[in-house]
Structure formats: C-alpha cells, structure tokens
Coordinates of N, CA, C and O in Angstrom, one line a residue:
M48 N 57.2 59.7 6.6 CA 56.7 58.3 7.0 C 55.3 58.3 6.8 O 55.0 57.3 6.2
K49 N 54.6 59.5 7.2 CA 52.9 59.1 7.1 C 52.8 58.8 5.3 O 52.0 58.5 4.9
S50 N 53.5 59.9 4.6 CA 53.1 60.0 3.5 C 53.3 58.8 2.7 O 53.1 58.2 1.6
L51 N 54.5 58.0 3.1 CA 55.2 56.7 2.5 C 53.8 55.9 2.7 O 53.5 55.0 2.1
L52 N 53.3 55.6 3.9 CA 52.3 54.9 4.3 C 51.2 55.3 3.3 O 50.6 54.0 3.3
W53 N 51.0 56.1 3.4 CA 49.6 56.8 2.3 C 49.9 56.0 1.0 O 49.1 55.5 0.3
V54 N 50.9 56.2 0.4 CA 51.2 56.0 -0.9 C 51.1 54.3 -0.9 O 50.4 53.9 -2.0
I55 N 51.6 53.8 -0.1 CA 51.7 52.2 -0.2 C 50.1 51.7 0.0 O 49.9 50.7 -0.7
L56 N 49.4 52.4 0.9 CA 47.7 51.9 1.1 C 47.2 52.3 -0.1 O 46.3 51.5 -0.6
V57 N 47.3 53.4 -0.8 CA 46.9 53.8 -2.4 C 47.0 52.7 -3.3 O 46.4 52.5 -4.1
L58 N 48.5 52.3 -3.1 CA 48.8 51.2 -4.3 C 48.2 49.9 -4.0 O 47.8 49.2 -5.0
I59 N 48.2 49.6 -2.6 CA 47.5 48.3 -2.4 C 45.8 48.3 -2.8 O 45.3 47.6 -3.2
S60 N 45.5 49.3 -2.4 CA 43.8 49.6 -3.0 C 43.8 49.7 -4.6 O 42.7 49.0 -4.9
V61 N 44.6 50.1 -5.3 CA 44.3 50.2 -6.7 C 44.7 48.6 -7.1 O 43.9 48.3 -8.0
A62 N 45.7 47.9 -6.5 CA 46.1 46.7 -7.0 C 44.7 45.7 -6.7 O 44.4 44.7 -7.5
A63 N 44.1 46.0 -5.8 CA 43.0 45.0 -5.3 C 42.1 45.3 -6.4 O 41.2 44.3 -6.3
C64 N 41.8 46.4 -7.0 CA 40.8 46.7 -7.5 C 40.8 46.5 -9.2 O 39.9 46.9 -9.8
S65 N 42.1 46.3 -9.4 CA 42.2 45.8 -10.6 C 42.2 44.7 -11.2 O 42.5 44.4 -12.5
G66 N 41.4 43.7 -10.3 CA 41.0 42.5 -10.9 C 39.9 42.5 -11.9 O 39.5 43.7 -12.1
T67 N 39.8 41.5 -12.9 CA 38.5 41.4 -14.0 C 37.2 41.3 -13.3 O 37.4 40.6 -12.6
T68 N 36.7 42.4 -13.8 CA 35.2 41.8 -13.3 C 34.3 41.2 -14.1 O 34.7 40.4 -15.0
P69 N 33.2 40.5 -13.4 CA 32.2 39.5 -14.0 C 31.8 40.0 -15.1 O 31.9 39.2 -16.3
E70 N 31.8 41.2 -15.6 CA 31.2 41.9 -16.7 C 32.2 41.6 -17.8 O 31.9 41.2 -18.8
E71 N 33.4 41.9 -17.3 CA 34.5 42.1 -18.3 C 34.8 40.2 -18.8 O 35.0 40.2 -19.9
M72 N 34.7 39.8 -18.0 CA 34.7 38.0 -18.2 C 33.8 37.5 -19.0 O 34.0 37.0 -20.4
A73 N 32.6 37.9 -18.9 CA 31.6 37.6 -19.6 C 31.6 38.1 -21.1 O 31.4 37.4 -22.1
S74 N 32.1 39.4 -21.0 CA 32.2 40.0 -22.3 C 33.1 39.5 -23.3 O 33.0 39.2 -24.3
L75 N 34.4 39.0 -22.8 CA 35.5 38.4 -23.4 C 35.3 37.0 -23.8 O 35.3 36.4 -25.0
A76 N 34.1 36.2 -22.8 CA 33.7 34.9 -23.3 C 32.6 35.1 -24.7 O 32.9 34.3 -25.6
A77 N 31.8 36.3 -24.9 CA 30.8 36.3 -25.5 C 31.5 36.7 -26.9 O 31.0 36.0 -28.2
K78 N 32.4 37.6 -26.7 CA 33.1 37.9 -28.1 C 34.0 36.6 -28.5 O 33.9 36.1 -29.8
G79 N 34.7 35.9 -27.7 CA 35.5 34.7 -28.3 C 34.4 33.8 -28.6 O 34.7 33.3 -30.0
Y80 N 33.3 33.3 -28.4 CA 32.2 32.5 -29.2 C 31.8 33.2 -30.3 O 31.7 32.6 -31.5
Y81 N 31.5 34.6 -30.4 CA 31.0 35.0 -31.8 C 32.5 35.0 -32.6 O 32.3 35.1 -34.0
D82 N 33.3 35.1 -32.3 CA 34.9 35.0 -33.2 C 34.8 33.6 -33.7 O 35.0 33.7 -34.8
H83 N 34.4 32.6 -32.9 CA 34.4 31.4 -33.5 C 33.3 31.4 -34.7 O 33.6 30.7 -35.9
L84 N 32.4 31.8 -34.4 CA 31.0 31.7 -35.6 C 31.9 32.6 -36.7 O 31.5 31.9 -37.8
I85 N 32.5 33.5 -36.5 CA 32.6 34.4 -38.0 C 33.7 33.6 -38.5 O 34.1 33.8 -39.7
R86 N 34.4 32.7 -37.9 CA 35.6 32.3 -38.7 C 35.0 30.7 -39.0 O 35.8 29.7 -39.6
G87 N 33.7 30.3 -38.6 CA 33.0 29.0 -39.3 C 33.3 27.9 -38.4 O 33.1 26.8 -38.7
E88 N 33.7 28.3 -37.2 CA 34.0 27.2 -36.3 C 32.7 26.9 -35.4 O 32.7 27.4 -34.0
Y89 N 32.0 26.0 -35.9 CA 30.5 26.4 -35.5 C 30.3 25.5 -34.2 O 29.5 25.7 -33.4
E90 N 31.3 24.3 -34.2 CA 31.2 23.5 -33.0 C 31.8 24.2 -31.8 O 31.2 24.1 -30.7
Q91 N 32.9 25.1 -32.0 CA 33.1 25.7 -30.7 C 32.1 26.8 -30.5 O 32.2 27.3 -29.2
F92 N 31.1 27.4 -31.6 CA 30.5 28.5 -30.9 C 29.4 27.6 -30.4 O 28.6 28.1 -29.3
L93 N 28.6 26.8 -30.7 CA 27.9 25.8 -30.0 C 28.2 25.4 -28.5 O 27.3 25.4 -27.9
E94 N 29.6 25.1 -28.5 CA 30.2 25.2 -27.1 C 29.9 25.8 -26.1 O 30.0 25.7 -25.2
G95 N 29.9 27.1 -26.5 CA 29.4 28.2 -26.0 C 28.0 28.5 -25.2 O 27.9 29.1 -24.5
K96 N 27.1 27.5 -25.8 CA 25.9 27.5 -25.4 C 25.4 26.8 -24.1 O 26.2 25.5 -24.0
A97 N 25.1 27.3 -23.0 CA 24.8 26.5 -21.8 C 23.8 25.3 -22.2 O 22.6 25.7 -22.9
G98 N 24.2 24.3 -21.7 CA 23.6 23.3 -22.1 C 23.8 22.4 -22.9 O 23.3 21.2 -23.5
S99 N 24.6 22.8 -24.0 CA 25.1 22.4 -25.2 C 25.8 20.8 -25.2 O 25.7 19.9 -26.1
D100 N 26.3 20.5 -24.0 CA 26.9 19.2 -23.6 C 25.7 18.0 -23.6 O 26.0 16.7 -23.5
S101 N 24.4 18.5 -23.3 CA 23.3 17.5 -23.5 C 22.4 17.3 -24.4 O 21.6 16.8 -24.1
L102 N 22.7 18.1 -25.4 CA 21.9 18.3 -26.7 C 21.8 16.7 -27.4 O 22.7 16.1 -27.8
P103 N 20.8 16.5 -28.0 CA 20.5 15.0 -28.8 C 21.1 15.7 -29.9 O 21.2 16.7 -30.4
D104 N 21.5 14.3 -30.5 CA 22.4 14.6 -31.7 C 21.8 15.4 -32.9 O 22.6 15.9 -33.6
G105 N 20.5 14.8 -33.2 CA 19.7 15.6 -34.1 C 19.8 16.9 -33.9 O 19.6 17.9 -34.8
Y106 N 19.3 17.6 -33.0 CA 18.9 19.0 -32.5 C 20.5 19.4 -32.9 O 20.5 20.7 -33.0
R107 N 21.9 18.7 -32.2 CA 22.8 19.4 -32.5 C 23.3 19.6 -33.6 O 23.5 20.8 -34.6
E108 N 22.6 18.7 -34.6 CA 23.2 18.9 -36.1 C 22.5 20.1 -36.8 O 22.5 20.9 -37.7
Q109 N 21.1 20.2 -36.4 CA 20.1 21.1 -36.7 C 20.6 22.6 -36.4 O 20.9 23.8 -37.3
L110 N 20.9 22.8 -35.0 CA 21.6 23.9 -34.7 C 22.9 24.6 -35.7 O 23.2 25.5 -35.9
L111 N 23.9 23.6 -35.9 CA 25.2 23.9 -36.8 C 24.5 24.1 -37.9 O 25.4 25.1 -38.6
T112 N 23.9 23.5 -38.7 CA 23.0 23.5 -39.9 C 22.6 25.3 -39.9 O 23.0 26.0 -40.9
S113 N 21.9 25.9 -38.7 CA 21.2 27.2 -38.6 C 22.4 28.0 -38.6 O 22.5 29.0 -39.1
Y114 N 23.5 27.6 -37.9 CA 24.5 28.6 -37.8 C 25.4 28.7 -39.4 O 25.4 29.9 -39.7
R115 N 25.2 27.8 -40.0 CA 26.1 27.8 -41.6 C 25.1 28.8 -42.4 O 25.7 29.6 -42.8
Q116 N 23.9 28.3 -42.2 CA 23.0 29.3 -43.1 C 23.0 30.6 -42.7 O 22.8 31.5 -43.6
F117 N 23.0 30.7 -41.5 CA 22.8 32.3 -41.1 C 24.4 33.0 -41.5 O 24.2 34.1 -41.9
M118 N 25.3 32.5 -41.3 CA 26.6 33.2 -42.0 C 26.5 33.4 -43.4 O 27.2 34.2 -44.2
A119 N 26.1 32.2 -44.2 CA 26.0 32.4 -45.5 C 24.9 33.5 -45.7 O 25.3 34.1 -46.8
L120 N 23.9 33.6 -45.1 CA 23.0 34.6 -45.3 C 23.9 36.3 -45.1 O 23.7 37.2 -45.5
Q121 N 24.6 36.0 -44.0 CA 25.3 37.6 -43.9 C 26.6 37.8 -44.9 O 26.5 38.9 -45.1
N122 N 26.8 36.7 -45.4 CA 27.7 36.9 -46.5 C 27.4 37.3 -47.6 O 27.8 38.2 -48.4
K123 N 26.2 37.0 -48.0 CA 25.3 37.5 -49.3 C 24.8 38.9 -49.1 O 25.1 39.6 -49.7
A124 N 24.4 38.9 -47.9 CA 23.5 40.2 -47.7 C 24.7 41.4 -47.1 O 24.4 42.3 -47.7
H125 N 25.8 41.3 -46.7 CA 26.4 42.0 -45.9 C 27.9 41.9 -46.4 O 29.0 42.5 -45.6
H126 N 28.3 41.2 -47.1 CA 29.9 40.7 -47.5 C 30.6 40.1 -46.2 O 31.5 40.3 -46.2
G127 N 29.8 39.4 -45.4 CA 30.0 38.9 -44.0 C 30.3 39.7 -42.9 O 30.2 41.0 -42.9
I128 N 30.6 39.0 -41.6 CA 30.7 39.6 -40.5 C 32.3 39.7 -40.6 O 33.1 38.6 -40.1
H129 N 32.9 40.7 -40.3 CA 34.5 40.8 -40.3 C 35.0 41.4 -39.0 O 36.3 40.7 -38.7
E130 N 34.3 41.6 -38.0 CA 34.8 41.9 -36.8 C 33.5 42.0 -35.8 O 32.6 42.1 -35.9
V131 N 33.9 41.0 -34.4 CA 33.0 41.3 -33.4 C 33.6 42.4 -32.4 O 35.0 42.3 -32.0
R132 N 33.1 43.5 -31.9 CA 33.7 44.4 -30.6 C 32.5 44.5 -29.7 O 31.4 44.3 -29.6
I133 N 33.3 44.6 -28.1 CA 32.6 44.4 -27.1 C 32.1 46.0 -27.1 O 32.9 46.9 -27.2
S134 N 30.9 46.1 -26.7 CA 30.3 47.8 -26.7 C 30.1 47.8 -25.0 O 30.7 48.9 -24.6
R135 N 29.5 46.8 -24.4 CA 29.3 47.0 -22.8 C 28.9 45.9 -22.2 O 28.1 45.0 -23.2
A136 N 28.5 45.7 -21.0 CA 27.8 44.7 -20.3 C 27.0 45.3 -19.2 O 27.5 46.0 -18.4
S137 N 26.1 44.4 -18.8 CA 25.4 45.1 -17.7 C 24.9 43.6 -16.9 O 24.5 42.6 -17.6
T138 N 24.7 43.4 -15.5 CA 24.5 42.3 -14.9 C 23.0 42.6 -13.9 O 22.8 43.6 -13.5
D139 N 22.3 41.3 -14.1 CA 20.8 41.6 -13.5 C 21.4 40.6 -12.5 O 21.2 39.2 -12.7
T140 N 21.6 41.0 -11.1 CA 21.7 40.2 -10.1 C 20.7 39.2 -9.3 O 20.9 38.1 -8.9
V141 N 19.5 39.8 -9.8 CA 18.3 38.8 -9.4 C 18.2 37.8 -10.4 O 17.5 36.6 -9.7
Q142 N 18.4 37.8 -11.6 CA 18.2 36.6 -12.5 C 19.6 36.0 -12.7 O 19.6 35.0 -13.6
H143 N 20.6 36.5 -12.3 CA 21.9 36.0 -12.3 C 22.3 35.9 -13.8 O 22.7 34.8 -14.3
L144 N 22.4 36.8 -14.1 CA 22.3 37.1 -15.8 C 23.1 38.2 -16.4 O 23.0 39.2 -15.9
T145 N 24.0 38.2 -17.3 CA 24.8 39.5 -17.7 C 24.5 39.4 -19.1 O 24.7 38.5 -19.8
S146 N 23.9 40.5 -19.7 CA 23.7 41.1 -20.9 C 25.0 41.5 -21.3 O 25.6 42.8 -21.1
V147 N 25.7 40.9 -22.2 CA 26.9 41.6 -23.0 C 26.4 42.3 -24.4 O 25.7 41.2 -25.3
F148 N 26.5 43.3 -24.7 CA 26.2 44.2 -25.8 C 27.6 44.0 -26.8 O 28.5 44.7 -26.3
L149 N 27.4 43.3 -28.1 CA 28.4 43.3 -29.3 C 27.9 44.0 -30.3 O 26.8 44.0 -30.7
V150 N 28.7 44.2 -30.8 CA 28.7 45.1 -32.2 C 29.5 44.2 -33.3 O 30.5 44.1 -33.3
L151 N 28.5 43.9 -34.2 CA 28.8 43.1 -35.3 C 29.3 44.1 -36.7 O 28.5 44.7 -36.7
C152 N 30.6 43.9 -37.0 CA 30.9 44.7 -38.3 C 31.1 44.0 -39.3 O 31.6 43.2 -39.4
Y153 N 30.0 44.6 -40.3 CA 29.8 43.8 -41.3 C 30.8 44.3 -42.7 O 31.3 45.4 -42.4
G154 N 31.0 43.7 -43.6 CA 31.9 43.9 -44.6 C 31.2 45.1 -45.5 O 32.2 45.6 -46.0
D155 N 30.1 45.4 -45.4 CA 29.4 46.6 -46.3 C 29.6 47.7 -45.4 O 28.9 48.7 -45.7
S156 N 30.3 47.9 -44.2 CA 30.3 48.9 -43.2 C 29.3 49.2 -42.4 O 29.2 50.3 -41.8
V157 N 28.2 48.0 -42.5 CA 27.3 48.3 -41.6 C 27.8 47.7 -39.9 O 28.6 46.8 -40.0
N158 N 27.2 48.4 -39.0 CA 27.6 47.8 -38.0 C 25.9 47.6 -36.9 O 25.1 48.2 -37.3
E159 N 26.1 46.3 -36.5 CA 24.8 46.3 -35.7 C 25.2 45.6 -34.4 O 26.0 44.7 -34.1
E160 N 24.4 46.3 -33.4 CA 24.4 45.7 -32.0 C 23.6 44.8 -31.8 O 22.7 45.0 -31.9
I161 N 24.1 43.8 -31.0 CA 23.3 42.8 -30.7 C 23.5 42.6 -28.8 O 24.5 42.8 -28.0
V162 N 22.7 41.5 -28.5 CA 22.9 41.4 -26.9 C 22.7 40.0 -26.8 O 22.1 39.2 -27.4
V163 N 23.9 39.5 -26.1 CA 23.9 38.2 -25.7 C 23.7 37.7 -24.5 O 24.7 38.5 -23.6
P164 N 23.0 37.5 -24.1 CA 22.6 37.0 -22.7 C 23.9 35.6 -22.0 O 23.5 34.7 -22.7
M165 N 24.5 36.0 -21.1 CA 25.5 35.1 -20.4 C 25.3 34.8 -19.0 O 24.5 35.4 -18.3
V166 N 25.5 33.5 -18.6 CA 25.2 32.8 -17.5 C 26.6 32.0 -17.0 O 27.4 31.7 -17.6
Q167 N 27.2 32.4 -15.8 CA 28.1 32.0 -15.2 C 27.8 30.4 -14.8 O 26.9 30.1 -13.7
Q168 N 28.8 29.4 -15.2 CA 28.4 28.0 -14.8 C 29.7 27.7 -14.3 O 31.0 28.3 -14.2
D169 N 29.7 26.5 -13.8 CA 31.1 25.7 -13.2 C 32.4 25.8 -14.1 O 33.3 26.5 -13.7
H170 N 32.1 25.6 -15.2 CA 33.2 25.6 -16.3 C 33.2 27.0 -17.1 O 33.7 26.9 -18.3
G171 N 32.8 27.9 -16.6 CA 32.9 29.2 -17.2 C 31.6 29.7 -17.7 O 30.8 29.5 -17.4
W172 N 31.8 31.1 -18.5 CA 30.9 31.8 -19.0 C 30.1 31.2 -20.0 O 30.8 30.7 -20.8
R173 N 29.1 31.1 -20.3 CA 28.4 30.4 -21.5 C 27.0 31.2 -21.8 O 26.4 31.9 -21.0
M174 N 26.6 31.0 -23.3 CA 25.6 32.1 -23.7 C 24.3 31.0 -23.3 O 24.3 30.0 -23.3
K175 N 23.3 32.1 -22.9 CA 22.0 31.6 -22.6 C 21.2 31.3 -23.9 O 21.1 31.8 -24.8

C-alpha cells in the first residue's frame, strides 16, 4: 500500500512539472515570428514586435520594406534562410526579459545564432 501511494505521489509530481515553461513559450513564439519572416509574411513578423499595434503608418511601411530588403540580401548572399531552430533561452527576472537564441540555417549550409529579446505581454510573447 505504501509503495502504491509513493508511485501515485511521484506521478502527480511529474505531471505537475510537465507544464510549458516561460522560456519554452517565448522560444516557440520567437521561432514562429521568424518562420513568418522566412516565408515572406512580413506583416505577421511585424505583429510579433512589442508596440507594433501603435506604430505610425509611415514607420510601419519602412519596417516592412526593411524586412523585404533583409530577406532579399539573405537570398543573394546565402541562398535564403531555409530553417529556424531553437537553440536555448534564458530569463533575466530583473529586466523581465527572456533572451531566445535561434539558429538561422541558410541555403549555403551556413548557420548563424541570433538572440531575440522577448517580453511577455497581456496578449502573449512579443519581440522587444
């Protein structure tokens, strides 16, 4: 009977610990935004930026143009970005910031690790 109780307690503990961590949620959000970028979905990438809902129209258009230019440059220099992978994430609890490390996998076999600062807002994780 004691061993059965012990097994049940262990299972409950494991189930309680299996929830998604803030780092995992921020990582998935960052990867999702960069997946939009490499698919040419620049509006959706921009929506992932904190404060993007209050940008003036002119500035919004400048950002979208810079995303298009960035991807054109990556296509020319590296045959495009073919995949985005999550490397790791760490949280600075003082600044309320999670740094997500993503690996951009280019078409010419080059891999580059970038850091994407993420902040949690009422409507989810956004890039800072």
